[in-house]
Short mmCIF file of C-alpha atoms in Angstrom, two decimals:
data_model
loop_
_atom_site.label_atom_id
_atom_site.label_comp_id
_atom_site.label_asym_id
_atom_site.label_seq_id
_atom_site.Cartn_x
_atom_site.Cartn_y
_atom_site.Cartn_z
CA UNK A 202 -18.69 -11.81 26.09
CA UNK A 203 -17.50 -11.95 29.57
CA UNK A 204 -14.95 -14.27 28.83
CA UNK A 205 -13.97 -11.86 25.89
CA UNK A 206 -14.04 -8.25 28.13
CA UNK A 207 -12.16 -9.96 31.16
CA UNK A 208 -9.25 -10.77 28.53
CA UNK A 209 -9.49 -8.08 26.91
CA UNK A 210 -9.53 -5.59 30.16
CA UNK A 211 -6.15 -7.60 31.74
CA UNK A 212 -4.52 -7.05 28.27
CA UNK A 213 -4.98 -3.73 28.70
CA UNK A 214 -3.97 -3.29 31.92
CA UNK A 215 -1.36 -5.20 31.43
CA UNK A 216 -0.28 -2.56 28.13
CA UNK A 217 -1.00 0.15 30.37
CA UNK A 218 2.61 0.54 31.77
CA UNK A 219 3.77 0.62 27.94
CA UNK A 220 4.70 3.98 26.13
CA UNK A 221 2.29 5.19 23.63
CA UNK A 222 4.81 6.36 21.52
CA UNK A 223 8.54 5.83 20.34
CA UNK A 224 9.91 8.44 23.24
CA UNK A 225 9.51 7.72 27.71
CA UNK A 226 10.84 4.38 26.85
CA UNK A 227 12.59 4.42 30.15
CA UNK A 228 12.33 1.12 32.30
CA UNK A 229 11.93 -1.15 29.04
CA UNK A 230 14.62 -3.69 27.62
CA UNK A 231 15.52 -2.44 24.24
CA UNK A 232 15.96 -4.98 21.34
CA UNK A 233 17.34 -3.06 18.14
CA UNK A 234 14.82 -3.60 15.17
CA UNK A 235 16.02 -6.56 12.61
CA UNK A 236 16.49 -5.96 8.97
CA UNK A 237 14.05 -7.61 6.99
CA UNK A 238 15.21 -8.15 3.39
CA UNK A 239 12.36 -9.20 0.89
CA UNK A 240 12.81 -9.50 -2.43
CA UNK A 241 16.16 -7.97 -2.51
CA UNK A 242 15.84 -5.06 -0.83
CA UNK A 243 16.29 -4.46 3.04
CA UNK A 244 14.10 -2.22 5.02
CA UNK A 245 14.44 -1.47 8.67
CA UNK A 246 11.02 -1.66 10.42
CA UNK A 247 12.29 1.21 12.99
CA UNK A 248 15.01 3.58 13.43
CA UNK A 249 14.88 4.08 17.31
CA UNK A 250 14.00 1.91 19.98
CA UNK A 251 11.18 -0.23 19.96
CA UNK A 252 8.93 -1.99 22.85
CA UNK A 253 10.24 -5.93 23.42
CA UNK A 254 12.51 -7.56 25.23
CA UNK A 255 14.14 -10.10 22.29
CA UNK A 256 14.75 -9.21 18.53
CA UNK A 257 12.68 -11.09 16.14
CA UNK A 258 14.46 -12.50 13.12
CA UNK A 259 11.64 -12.96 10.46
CA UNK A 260 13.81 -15.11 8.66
CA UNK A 261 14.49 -17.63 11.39
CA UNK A 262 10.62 -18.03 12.35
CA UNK A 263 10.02 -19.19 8.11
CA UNK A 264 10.25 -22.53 9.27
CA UNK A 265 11.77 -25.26 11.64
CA UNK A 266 14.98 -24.60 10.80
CA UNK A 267 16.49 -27.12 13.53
CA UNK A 268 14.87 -24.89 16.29
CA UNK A 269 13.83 -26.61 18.94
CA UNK A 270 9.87 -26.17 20.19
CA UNK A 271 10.68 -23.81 23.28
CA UNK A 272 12.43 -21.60 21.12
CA UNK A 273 10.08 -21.67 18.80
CA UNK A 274 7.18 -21.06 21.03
CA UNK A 275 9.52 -17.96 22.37
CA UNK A 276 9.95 -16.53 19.08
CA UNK A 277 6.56 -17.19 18.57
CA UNK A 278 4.93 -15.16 21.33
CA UNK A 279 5.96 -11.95 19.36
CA UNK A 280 4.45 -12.98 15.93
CA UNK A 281 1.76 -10.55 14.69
CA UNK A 282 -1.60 -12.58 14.37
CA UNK A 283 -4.17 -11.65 11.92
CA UNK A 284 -7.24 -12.09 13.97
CA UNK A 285 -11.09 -12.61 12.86
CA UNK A 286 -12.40 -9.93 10.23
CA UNK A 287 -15.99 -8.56 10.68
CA UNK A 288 -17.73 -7.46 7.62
CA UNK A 289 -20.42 -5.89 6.95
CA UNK A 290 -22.53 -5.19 3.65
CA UNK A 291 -25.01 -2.72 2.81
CA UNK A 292 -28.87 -3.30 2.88
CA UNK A 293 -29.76 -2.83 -0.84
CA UNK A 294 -29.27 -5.38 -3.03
CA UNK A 295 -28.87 -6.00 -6.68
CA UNK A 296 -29.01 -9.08 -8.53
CA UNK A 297 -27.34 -10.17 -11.76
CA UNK A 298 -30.55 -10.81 -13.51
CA UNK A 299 -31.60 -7.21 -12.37
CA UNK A 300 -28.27 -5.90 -13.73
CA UNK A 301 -28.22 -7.46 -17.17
CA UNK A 302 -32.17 -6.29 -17.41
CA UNK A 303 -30.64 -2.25 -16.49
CA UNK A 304 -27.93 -2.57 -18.87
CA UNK A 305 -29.81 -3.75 -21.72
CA UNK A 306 -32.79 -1.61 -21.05
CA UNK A 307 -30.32 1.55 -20.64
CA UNK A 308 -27.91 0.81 -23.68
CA UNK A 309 -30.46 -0.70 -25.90
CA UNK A 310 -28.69 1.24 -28.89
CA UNK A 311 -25.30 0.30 -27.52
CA UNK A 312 -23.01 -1.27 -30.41
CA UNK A 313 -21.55 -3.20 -27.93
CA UNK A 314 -24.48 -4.26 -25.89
CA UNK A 315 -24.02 -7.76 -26.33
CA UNK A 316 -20.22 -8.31 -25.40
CA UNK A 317 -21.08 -6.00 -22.71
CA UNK A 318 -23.50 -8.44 -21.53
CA UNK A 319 -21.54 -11.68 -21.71
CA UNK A 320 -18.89 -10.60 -19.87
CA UNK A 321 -21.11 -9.46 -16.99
CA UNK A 322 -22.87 -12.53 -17.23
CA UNK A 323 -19.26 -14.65 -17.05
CA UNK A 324 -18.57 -12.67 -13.76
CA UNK A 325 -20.44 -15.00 -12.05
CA UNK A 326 -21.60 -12.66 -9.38
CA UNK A 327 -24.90 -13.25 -8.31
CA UNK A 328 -25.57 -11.10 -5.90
CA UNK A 329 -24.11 -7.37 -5.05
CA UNK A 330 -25.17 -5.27 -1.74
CA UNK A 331 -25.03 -1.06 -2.79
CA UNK A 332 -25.49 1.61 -0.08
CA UNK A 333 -28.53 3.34 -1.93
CA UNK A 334 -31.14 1.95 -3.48
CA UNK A 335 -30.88 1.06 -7.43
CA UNK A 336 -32.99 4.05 -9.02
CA UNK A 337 -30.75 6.37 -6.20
CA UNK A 338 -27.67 4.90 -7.51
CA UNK A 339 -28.67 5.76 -11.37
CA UNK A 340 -28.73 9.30 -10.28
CA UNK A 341 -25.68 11.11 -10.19
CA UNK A 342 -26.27 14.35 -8.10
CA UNK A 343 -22.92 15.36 -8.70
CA UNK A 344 -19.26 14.59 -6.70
CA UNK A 345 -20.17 16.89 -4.01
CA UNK A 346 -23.50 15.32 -3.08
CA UNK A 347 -21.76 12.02 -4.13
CA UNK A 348 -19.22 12.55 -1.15
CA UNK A 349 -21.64 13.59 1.32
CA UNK A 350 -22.87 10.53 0.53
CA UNK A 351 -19.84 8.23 1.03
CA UNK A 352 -19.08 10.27 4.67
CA UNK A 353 -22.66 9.83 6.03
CA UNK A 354 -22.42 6.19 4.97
CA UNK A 355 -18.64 5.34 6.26
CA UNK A 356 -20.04 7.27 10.03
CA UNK A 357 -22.84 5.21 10.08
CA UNK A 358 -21.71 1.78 9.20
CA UNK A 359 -18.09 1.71 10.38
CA UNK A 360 -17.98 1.93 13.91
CA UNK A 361 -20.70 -1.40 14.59
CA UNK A 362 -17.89 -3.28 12.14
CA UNK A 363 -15.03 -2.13 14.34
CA UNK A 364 -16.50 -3.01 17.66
CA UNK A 365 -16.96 -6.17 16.43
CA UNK A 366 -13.53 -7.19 15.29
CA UNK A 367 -12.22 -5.52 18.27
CA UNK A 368 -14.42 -8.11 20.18
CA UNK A 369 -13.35 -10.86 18.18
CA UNK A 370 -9.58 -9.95 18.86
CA UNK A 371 -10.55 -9.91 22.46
CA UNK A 372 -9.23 -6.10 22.78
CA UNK A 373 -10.45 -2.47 23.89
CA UNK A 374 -9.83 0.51 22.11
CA UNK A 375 -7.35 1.65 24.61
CA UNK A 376 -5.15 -1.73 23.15
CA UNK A 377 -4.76 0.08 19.86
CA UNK A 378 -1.57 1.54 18.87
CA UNK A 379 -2.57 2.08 15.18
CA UNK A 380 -5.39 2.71 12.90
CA UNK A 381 -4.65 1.68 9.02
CA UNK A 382 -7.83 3.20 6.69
CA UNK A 383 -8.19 1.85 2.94
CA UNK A 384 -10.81 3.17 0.90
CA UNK A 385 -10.44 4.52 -2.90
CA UNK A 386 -14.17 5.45 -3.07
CA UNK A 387 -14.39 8.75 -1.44
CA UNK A 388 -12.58 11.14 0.19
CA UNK A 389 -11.77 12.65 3.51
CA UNK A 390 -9.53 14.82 5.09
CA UNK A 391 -8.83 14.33 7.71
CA UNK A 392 -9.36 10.80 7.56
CA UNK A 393 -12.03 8.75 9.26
CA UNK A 394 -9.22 7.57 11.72
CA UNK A 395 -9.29 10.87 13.12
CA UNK A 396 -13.32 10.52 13.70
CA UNK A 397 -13.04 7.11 14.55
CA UNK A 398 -10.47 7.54 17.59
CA UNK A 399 -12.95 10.83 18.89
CA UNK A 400 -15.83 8.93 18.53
CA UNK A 401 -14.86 5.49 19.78
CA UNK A 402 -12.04 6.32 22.35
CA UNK A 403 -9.18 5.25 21.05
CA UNK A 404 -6.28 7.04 22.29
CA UNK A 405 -5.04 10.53 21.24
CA UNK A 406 -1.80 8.85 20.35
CA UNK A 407 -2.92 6.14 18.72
CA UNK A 408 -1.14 6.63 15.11
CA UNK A 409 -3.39 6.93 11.50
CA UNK A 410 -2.32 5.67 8.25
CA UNK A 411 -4.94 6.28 5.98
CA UNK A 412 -4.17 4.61 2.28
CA UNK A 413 -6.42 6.02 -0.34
CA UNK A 414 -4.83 5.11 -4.26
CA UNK A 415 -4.16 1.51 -3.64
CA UNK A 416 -7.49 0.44 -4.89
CA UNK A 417 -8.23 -3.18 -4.58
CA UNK A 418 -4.24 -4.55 -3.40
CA UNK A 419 -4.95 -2.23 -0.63
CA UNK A 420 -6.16 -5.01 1.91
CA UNK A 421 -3.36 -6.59 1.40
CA UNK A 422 -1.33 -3.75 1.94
CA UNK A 423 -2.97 -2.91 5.01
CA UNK A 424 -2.14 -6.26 6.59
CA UNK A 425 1.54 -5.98 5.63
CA UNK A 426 1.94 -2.40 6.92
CA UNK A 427 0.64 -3.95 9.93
CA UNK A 428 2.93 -6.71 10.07
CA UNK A 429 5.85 -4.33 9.44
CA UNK A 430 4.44 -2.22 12.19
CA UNK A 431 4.23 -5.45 14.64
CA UNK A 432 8.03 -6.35 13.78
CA UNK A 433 8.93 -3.39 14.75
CA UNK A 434 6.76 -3.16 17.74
CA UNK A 435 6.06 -6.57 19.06
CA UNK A 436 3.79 -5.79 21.72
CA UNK A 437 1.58 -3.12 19.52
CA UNK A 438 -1.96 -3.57 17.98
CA UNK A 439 -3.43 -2.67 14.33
CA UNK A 440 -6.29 -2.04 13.72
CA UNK A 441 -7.52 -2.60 9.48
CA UNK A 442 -10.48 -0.78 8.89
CA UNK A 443 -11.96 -0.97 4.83
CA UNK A 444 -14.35 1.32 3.60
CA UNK A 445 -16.04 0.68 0.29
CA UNK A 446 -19.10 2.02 -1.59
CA UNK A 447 -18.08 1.32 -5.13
CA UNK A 448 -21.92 2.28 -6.09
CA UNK A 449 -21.36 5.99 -5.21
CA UNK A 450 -18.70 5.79 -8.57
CA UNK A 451 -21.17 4.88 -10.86
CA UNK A 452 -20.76 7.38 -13.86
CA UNK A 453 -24.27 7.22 -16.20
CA UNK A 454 -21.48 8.39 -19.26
CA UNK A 455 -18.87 5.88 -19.19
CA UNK A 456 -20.19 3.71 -22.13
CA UNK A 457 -16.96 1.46 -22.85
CA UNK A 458 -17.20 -2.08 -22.36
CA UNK A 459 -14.86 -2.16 -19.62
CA UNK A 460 -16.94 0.62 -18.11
CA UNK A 461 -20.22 -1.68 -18.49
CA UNK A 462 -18.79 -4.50 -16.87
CA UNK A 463 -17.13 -2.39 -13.97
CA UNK A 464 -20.96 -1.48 -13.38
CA UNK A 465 -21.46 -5.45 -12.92
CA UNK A 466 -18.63 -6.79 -11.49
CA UNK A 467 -18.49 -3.78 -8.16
CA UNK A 468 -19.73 -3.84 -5.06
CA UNK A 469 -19.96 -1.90 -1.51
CA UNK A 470 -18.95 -3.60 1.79
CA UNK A 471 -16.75 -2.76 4.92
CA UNK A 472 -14.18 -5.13 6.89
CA UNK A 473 -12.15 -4.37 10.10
CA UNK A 474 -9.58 -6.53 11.62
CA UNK A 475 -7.14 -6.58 14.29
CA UNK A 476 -3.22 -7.50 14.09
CA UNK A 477 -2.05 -8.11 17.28
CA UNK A 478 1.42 -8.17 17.88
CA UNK A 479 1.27 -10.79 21.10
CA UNK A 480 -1.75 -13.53 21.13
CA UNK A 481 -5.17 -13.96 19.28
CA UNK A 482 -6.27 -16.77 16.85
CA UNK A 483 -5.70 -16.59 13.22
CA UNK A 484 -3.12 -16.13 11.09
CA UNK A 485 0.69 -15.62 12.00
CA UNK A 486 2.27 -13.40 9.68
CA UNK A 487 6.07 -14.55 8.74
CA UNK A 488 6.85 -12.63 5.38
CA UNK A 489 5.18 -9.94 2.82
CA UNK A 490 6.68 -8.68 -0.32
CA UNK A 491 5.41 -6.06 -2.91
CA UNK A 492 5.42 -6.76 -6.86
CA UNK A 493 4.83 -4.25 -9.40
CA UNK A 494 4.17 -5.26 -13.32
CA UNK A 495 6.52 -2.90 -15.62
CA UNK A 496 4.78 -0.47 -17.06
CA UNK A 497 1.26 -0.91 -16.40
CA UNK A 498 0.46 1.97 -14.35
CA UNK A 499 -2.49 2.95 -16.66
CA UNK A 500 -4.23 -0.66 -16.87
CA UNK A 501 -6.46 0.23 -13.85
CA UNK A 502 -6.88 4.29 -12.75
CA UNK A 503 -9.52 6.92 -12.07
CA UNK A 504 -9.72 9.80 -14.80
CA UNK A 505 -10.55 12.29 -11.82
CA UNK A 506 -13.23 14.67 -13.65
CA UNK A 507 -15.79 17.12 -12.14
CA UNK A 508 -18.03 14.56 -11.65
CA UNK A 509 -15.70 12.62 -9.91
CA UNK A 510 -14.15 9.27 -9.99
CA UNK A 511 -14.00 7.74 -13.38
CA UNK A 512 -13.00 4.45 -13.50
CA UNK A 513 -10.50 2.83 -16.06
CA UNK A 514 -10.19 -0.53 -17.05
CA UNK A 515 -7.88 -1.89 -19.75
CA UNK A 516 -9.02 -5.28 -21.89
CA UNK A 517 -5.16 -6.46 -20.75
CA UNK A 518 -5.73 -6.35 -16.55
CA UNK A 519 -7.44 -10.05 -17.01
CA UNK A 520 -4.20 -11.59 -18.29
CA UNK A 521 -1.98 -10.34 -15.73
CA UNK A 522 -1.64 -12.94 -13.15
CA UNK A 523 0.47 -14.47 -15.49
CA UNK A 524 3.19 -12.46 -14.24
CA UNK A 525 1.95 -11.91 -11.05
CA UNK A 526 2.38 -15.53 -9.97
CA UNK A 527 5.59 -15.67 -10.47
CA UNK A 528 6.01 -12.87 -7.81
CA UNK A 529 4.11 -15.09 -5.39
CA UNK A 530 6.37 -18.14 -6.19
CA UNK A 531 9.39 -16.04 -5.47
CA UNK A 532 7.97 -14.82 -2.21
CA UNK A 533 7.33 -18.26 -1.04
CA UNK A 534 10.62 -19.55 -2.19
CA UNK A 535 12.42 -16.99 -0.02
CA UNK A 536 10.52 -18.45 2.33
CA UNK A 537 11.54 -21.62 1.56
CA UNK A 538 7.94 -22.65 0.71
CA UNK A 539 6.62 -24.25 -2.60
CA UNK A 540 3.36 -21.55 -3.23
CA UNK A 541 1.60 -24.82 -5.00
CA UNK A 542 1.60 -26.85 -2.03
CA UNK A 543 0.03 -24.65 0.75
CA UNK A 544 -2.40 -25.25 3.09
CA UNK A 545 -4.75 -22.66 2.45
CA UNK A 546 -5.23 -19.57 -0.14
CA UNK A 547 -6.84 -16.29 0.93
CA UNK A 548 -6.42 -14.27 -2.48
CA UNK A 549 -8.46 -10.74 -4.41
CA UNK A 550 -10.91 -11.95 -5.99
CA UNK A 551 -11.34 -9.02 -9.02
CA UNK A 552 -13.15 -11.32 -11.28
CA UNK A 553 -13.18 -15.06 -12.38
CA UNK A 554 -10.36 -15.32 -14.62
CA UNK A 555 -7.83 -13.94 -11.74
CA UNK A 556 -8.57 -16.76 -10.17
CA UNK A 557 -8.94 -19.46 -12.89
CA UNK A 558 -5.31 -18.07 -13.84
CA UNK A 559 -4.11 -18.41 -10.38
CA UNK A 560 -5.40 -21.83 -10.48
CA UNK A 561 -2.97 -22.97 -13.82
CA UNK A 562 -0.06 -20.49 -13.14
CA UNK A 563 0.65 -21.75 -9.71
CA UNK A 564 -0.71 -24.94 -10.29
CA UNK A 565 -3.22 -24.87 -7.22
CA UNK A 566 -6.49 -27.19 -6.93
CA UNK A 567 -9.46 -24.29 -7.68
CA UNK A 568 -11.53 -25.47 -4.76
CA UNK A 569 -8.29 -23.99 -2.81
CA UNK A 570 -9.31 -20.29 -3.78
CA UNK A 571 -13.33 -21.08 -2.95
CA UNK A 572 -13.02 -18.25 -0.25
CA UNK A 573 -12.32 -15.49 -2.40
CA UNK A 574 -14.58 -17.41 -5.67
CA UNK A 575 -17.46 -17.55 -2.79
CA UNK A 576 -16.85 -13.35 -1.82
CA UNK A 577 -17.18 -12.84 -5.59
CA UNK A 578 -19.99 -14.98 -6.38
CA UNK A 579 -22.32 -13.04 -3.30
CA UNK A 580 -21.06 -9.80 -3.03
CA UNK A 581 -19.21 -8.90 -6.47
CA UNK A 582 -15.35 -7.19 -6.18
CA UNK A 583 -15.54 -4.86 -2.82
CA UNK A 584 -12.33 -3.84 -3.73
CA UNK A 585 -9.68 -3.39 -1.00
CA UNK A 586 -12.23 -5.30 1.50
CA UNK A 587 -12.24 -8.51 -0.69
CA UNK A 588 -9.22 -10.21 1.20
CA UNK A 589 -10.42 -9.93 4.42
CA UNK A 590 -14.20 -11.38 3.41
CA UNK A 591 -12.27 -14.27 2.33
CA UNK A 592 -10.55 -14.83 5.31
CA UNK A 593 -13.40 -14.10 7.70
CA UNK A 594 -15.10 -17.09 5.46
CA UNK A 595 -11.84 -19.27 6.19
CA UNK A 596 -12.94 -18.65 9.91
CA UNK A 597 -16.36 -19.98 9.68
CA UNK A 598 -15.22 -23.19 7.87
CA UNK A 599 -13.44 -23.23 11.15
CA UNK A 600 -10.04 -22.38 10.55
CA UNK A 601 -7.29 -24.43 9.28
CA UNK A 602 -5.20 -27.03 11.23
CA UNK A 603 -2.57 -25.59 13.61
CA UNK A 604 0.49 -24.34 11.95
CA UNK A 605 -1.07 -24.48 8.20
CA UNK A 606 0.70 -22.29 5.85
CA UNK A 607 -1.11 -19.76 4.02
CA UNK A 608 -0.67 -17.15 1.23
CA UNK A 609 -2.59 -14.00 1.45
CA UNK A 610 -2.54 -11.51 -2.14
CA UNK A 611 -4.45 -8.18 -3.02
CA UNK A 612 -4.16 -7.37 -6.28
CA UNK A 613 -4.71 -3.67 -7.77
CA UNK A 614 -3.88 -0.79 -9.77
CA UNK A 615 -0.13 -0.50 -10.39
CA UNK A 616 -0.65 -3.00 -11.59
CA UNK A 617 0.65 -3.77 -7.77
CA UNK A 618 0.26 -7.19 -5.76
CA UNK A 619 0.57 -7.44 -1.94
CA UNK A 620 1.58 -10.52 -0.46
CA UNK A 621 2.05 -11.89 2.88
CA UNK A 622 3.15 -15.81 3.73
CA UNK A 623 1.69 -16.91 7.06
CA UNK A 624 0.72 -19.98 9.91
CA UNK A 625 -2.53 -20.93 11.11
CA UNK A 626 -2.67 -20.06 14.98
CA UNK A 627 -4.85 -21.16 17.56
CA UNK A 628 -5.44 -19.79 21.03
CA UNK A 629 -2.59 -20.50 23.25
CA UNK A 630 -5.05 -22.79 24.78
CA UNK A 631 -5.76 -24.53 21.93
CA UNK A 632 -2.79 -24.84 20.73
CA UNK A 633 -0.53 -26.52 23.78
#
């Protein structure tokens, strides 16, 4: 911890002479933003000035490409790094003998019942962690008490998670530059980033971006938007926070089979993670894309009713890496990577087929997705938080070997996939 806070302190002094916003940028080399142009279109990261002193060509860093090493390790001192998640799941926990026994017990007269029960069964999750206790959860006090629920819960859990990947990243809150929120379980407005920086000191400039009606792709959308943000300011901070309580959307009416299985297959959890724009261990972020299936906007949605969030599932959502993989193959192509010969796979793990499908499409050994089977198997889909469990379980199997490449994916309604392409990083230490 000393080691940690002494680091962490210098950082920030060091950052301390930095502008906390776009404007006063008086006294700093300016490097114009680069274009970064995935999959076909071009987006400019920044339309003013940005802090740096060299621009970073995302392109040029996808590889060797006849660089030598100390231009390399230049270029490479302004990669974003996604650093060590923290997660955290609730206290009460359900198993799946426990939720076959509710659902046959409760929809005894069901027509359906024993479909209904396969399927959960074929989930393979074992174990799920819910913010209330089971006979709470069964209740449904209404969306108003539901939501007082979620708040109470997100102000008492989230704050022990952040510390604790701030820690890990070996940074203060005073390093932060942004705070990116994903949750689709409850609301607030203003968002918990505006708590969060009153309540744990993060600056009064530090910028919020609070994504609600991503669902489950929005970890992975939270990581890119960092990256982007860390391309165009390569000395900044992110900070991923992911709030879920998929319990509190439990709906006692929804008697589809989709519906009966989403009461199986869901579970609550939070994650936090840092993406710093100059050091940490972890993953290097060189390229994300966005995908979006055709015409499949209604295969996963909320009917928003009185009673609050209804959840939708169509029978077609478990077929659909099919075309999602391609997506990833493309990415990683552009890249000038083969997506079935990676080093490591840190994927959403919505159910068992995703990944079985990921598996054959992209013709990938399944012990290479065990991260994201193990997430599944012990806590059940957390939703936008699932990508980041993974990784944080890629960091207790210690990592992968320096300058692995990786493919990162959240998957959600849209139907939408986020995807990022990235290296295995070190310490600087470690790594000379």
């Amino acid at each position: 911890m000393t080691r940690r806070c002494s680091r962490a302190r210098a950082a920030s002094t060091a950052r301390s002479a930095l502008p906390r916003s776009i404007s006063g940028t008086s006294g700093l080399v300016i490097a114009e933003p680069p274009s970064v142009r995935v999959h076909g279109y071009c987006s400019e990261p920044g339309t003013g000035p940005r802090y740096g002193v060299v621009p970073r060509e995302i392109v040029a860093l996808s590889g060797d490409c006849g660089l030598d090493h100390s231009l390399r390790r230049k270029q490479a001192r302004f990669m974003a790094t996604l650093c060590r998640p923290s997660v955290s799941v609730p206290e009460h926990v359900i198993t799946m003998e426990e939720t076959l026994e509710l659902a046959a017990s409760r929809h005894a007269d069901h027509p359906q019942l024993p479909l209904a029960l396969r399927l959960i069964e074929n989930t393979g999750v074992r174990t799920r962690h819910i913010v209330q206790p089971i006979e709470e959860t069964l209740r449904h006090p209404g969306f108003e008490d539901r939501n007082k629920i979620y708040v109470a819960e997100a102000k008492a859990r989230v704050p022990s998670v952040v510390q604790r990947a701030l820690d890990d990243a070996e940074l203060l809150t005073s390093d932060i530059d942004v705070i990116i929120y994903v949750s689709c379980t409850g609301f607030m407005m203003p968002s918990l980033t505006a708590w969060l920086i009153n309540e744990m000191g993060f600056e009064a400039t530090t910028r919020q971006l609070p994504i609600a009606q991503l669902g489950c792709a929005a970890g992975g959308a939270a990581i890119n938007r960092a990256h982007d943000f860390c391309t165009a300011y390569p000395e900044a901070n992110v900070l991923i926070v992911a709030c879920e309580f998929c319990s509190l959307c439990y709906q006692p009416t929804d008697l589809g089979v989709g519906s009966l299985l989403s009461n199986g297959l869901f579970g609550d959890g939070i994650a936090a993670a840092v993406v710093r724009g100059r050091g940490g261990e972890g993953i290097r972020l060189e390229r994300n894309g966005s995908y979006l299936i055709p015409k499949t906007e209604e295969w996963i949605m909320y009917d928003v009713r009185a009673t609050g969030f209804h959840f939708l599932l169509d029978k077609r959502v478990p077929a659909t890496m099919e075309p999602l993989a391609p997506a990833l193959q493309d990415l990683a192509g552009l890249h000038g990577w083969d997506a079935a010969d990676l080093d490591f796979y840190i994927v959403h793990a919505g159910g068992p087929r995703i990944l079985d499908d990921l598996s054959t499409f992209l013709q990938v050994d399944p012990h290479a997705f065990r991260f994201s089977r193990a997430t599944l198997t012990e806590y059940g889909n957390i939703a936008s938080a699932v990508v980041l469990d993974a990784l944080r379980r890629l960091f207790d199997e210690g990592g992968a070997r320096e300058r692995a490449r990786g493919l990162l994916a959240g998957f959600g309604p849209g139907i939408t996939a986020e995807m990022a392409l990235g290296r295995w990083h070190r310490t600087d230490e470690e790594a000379a």
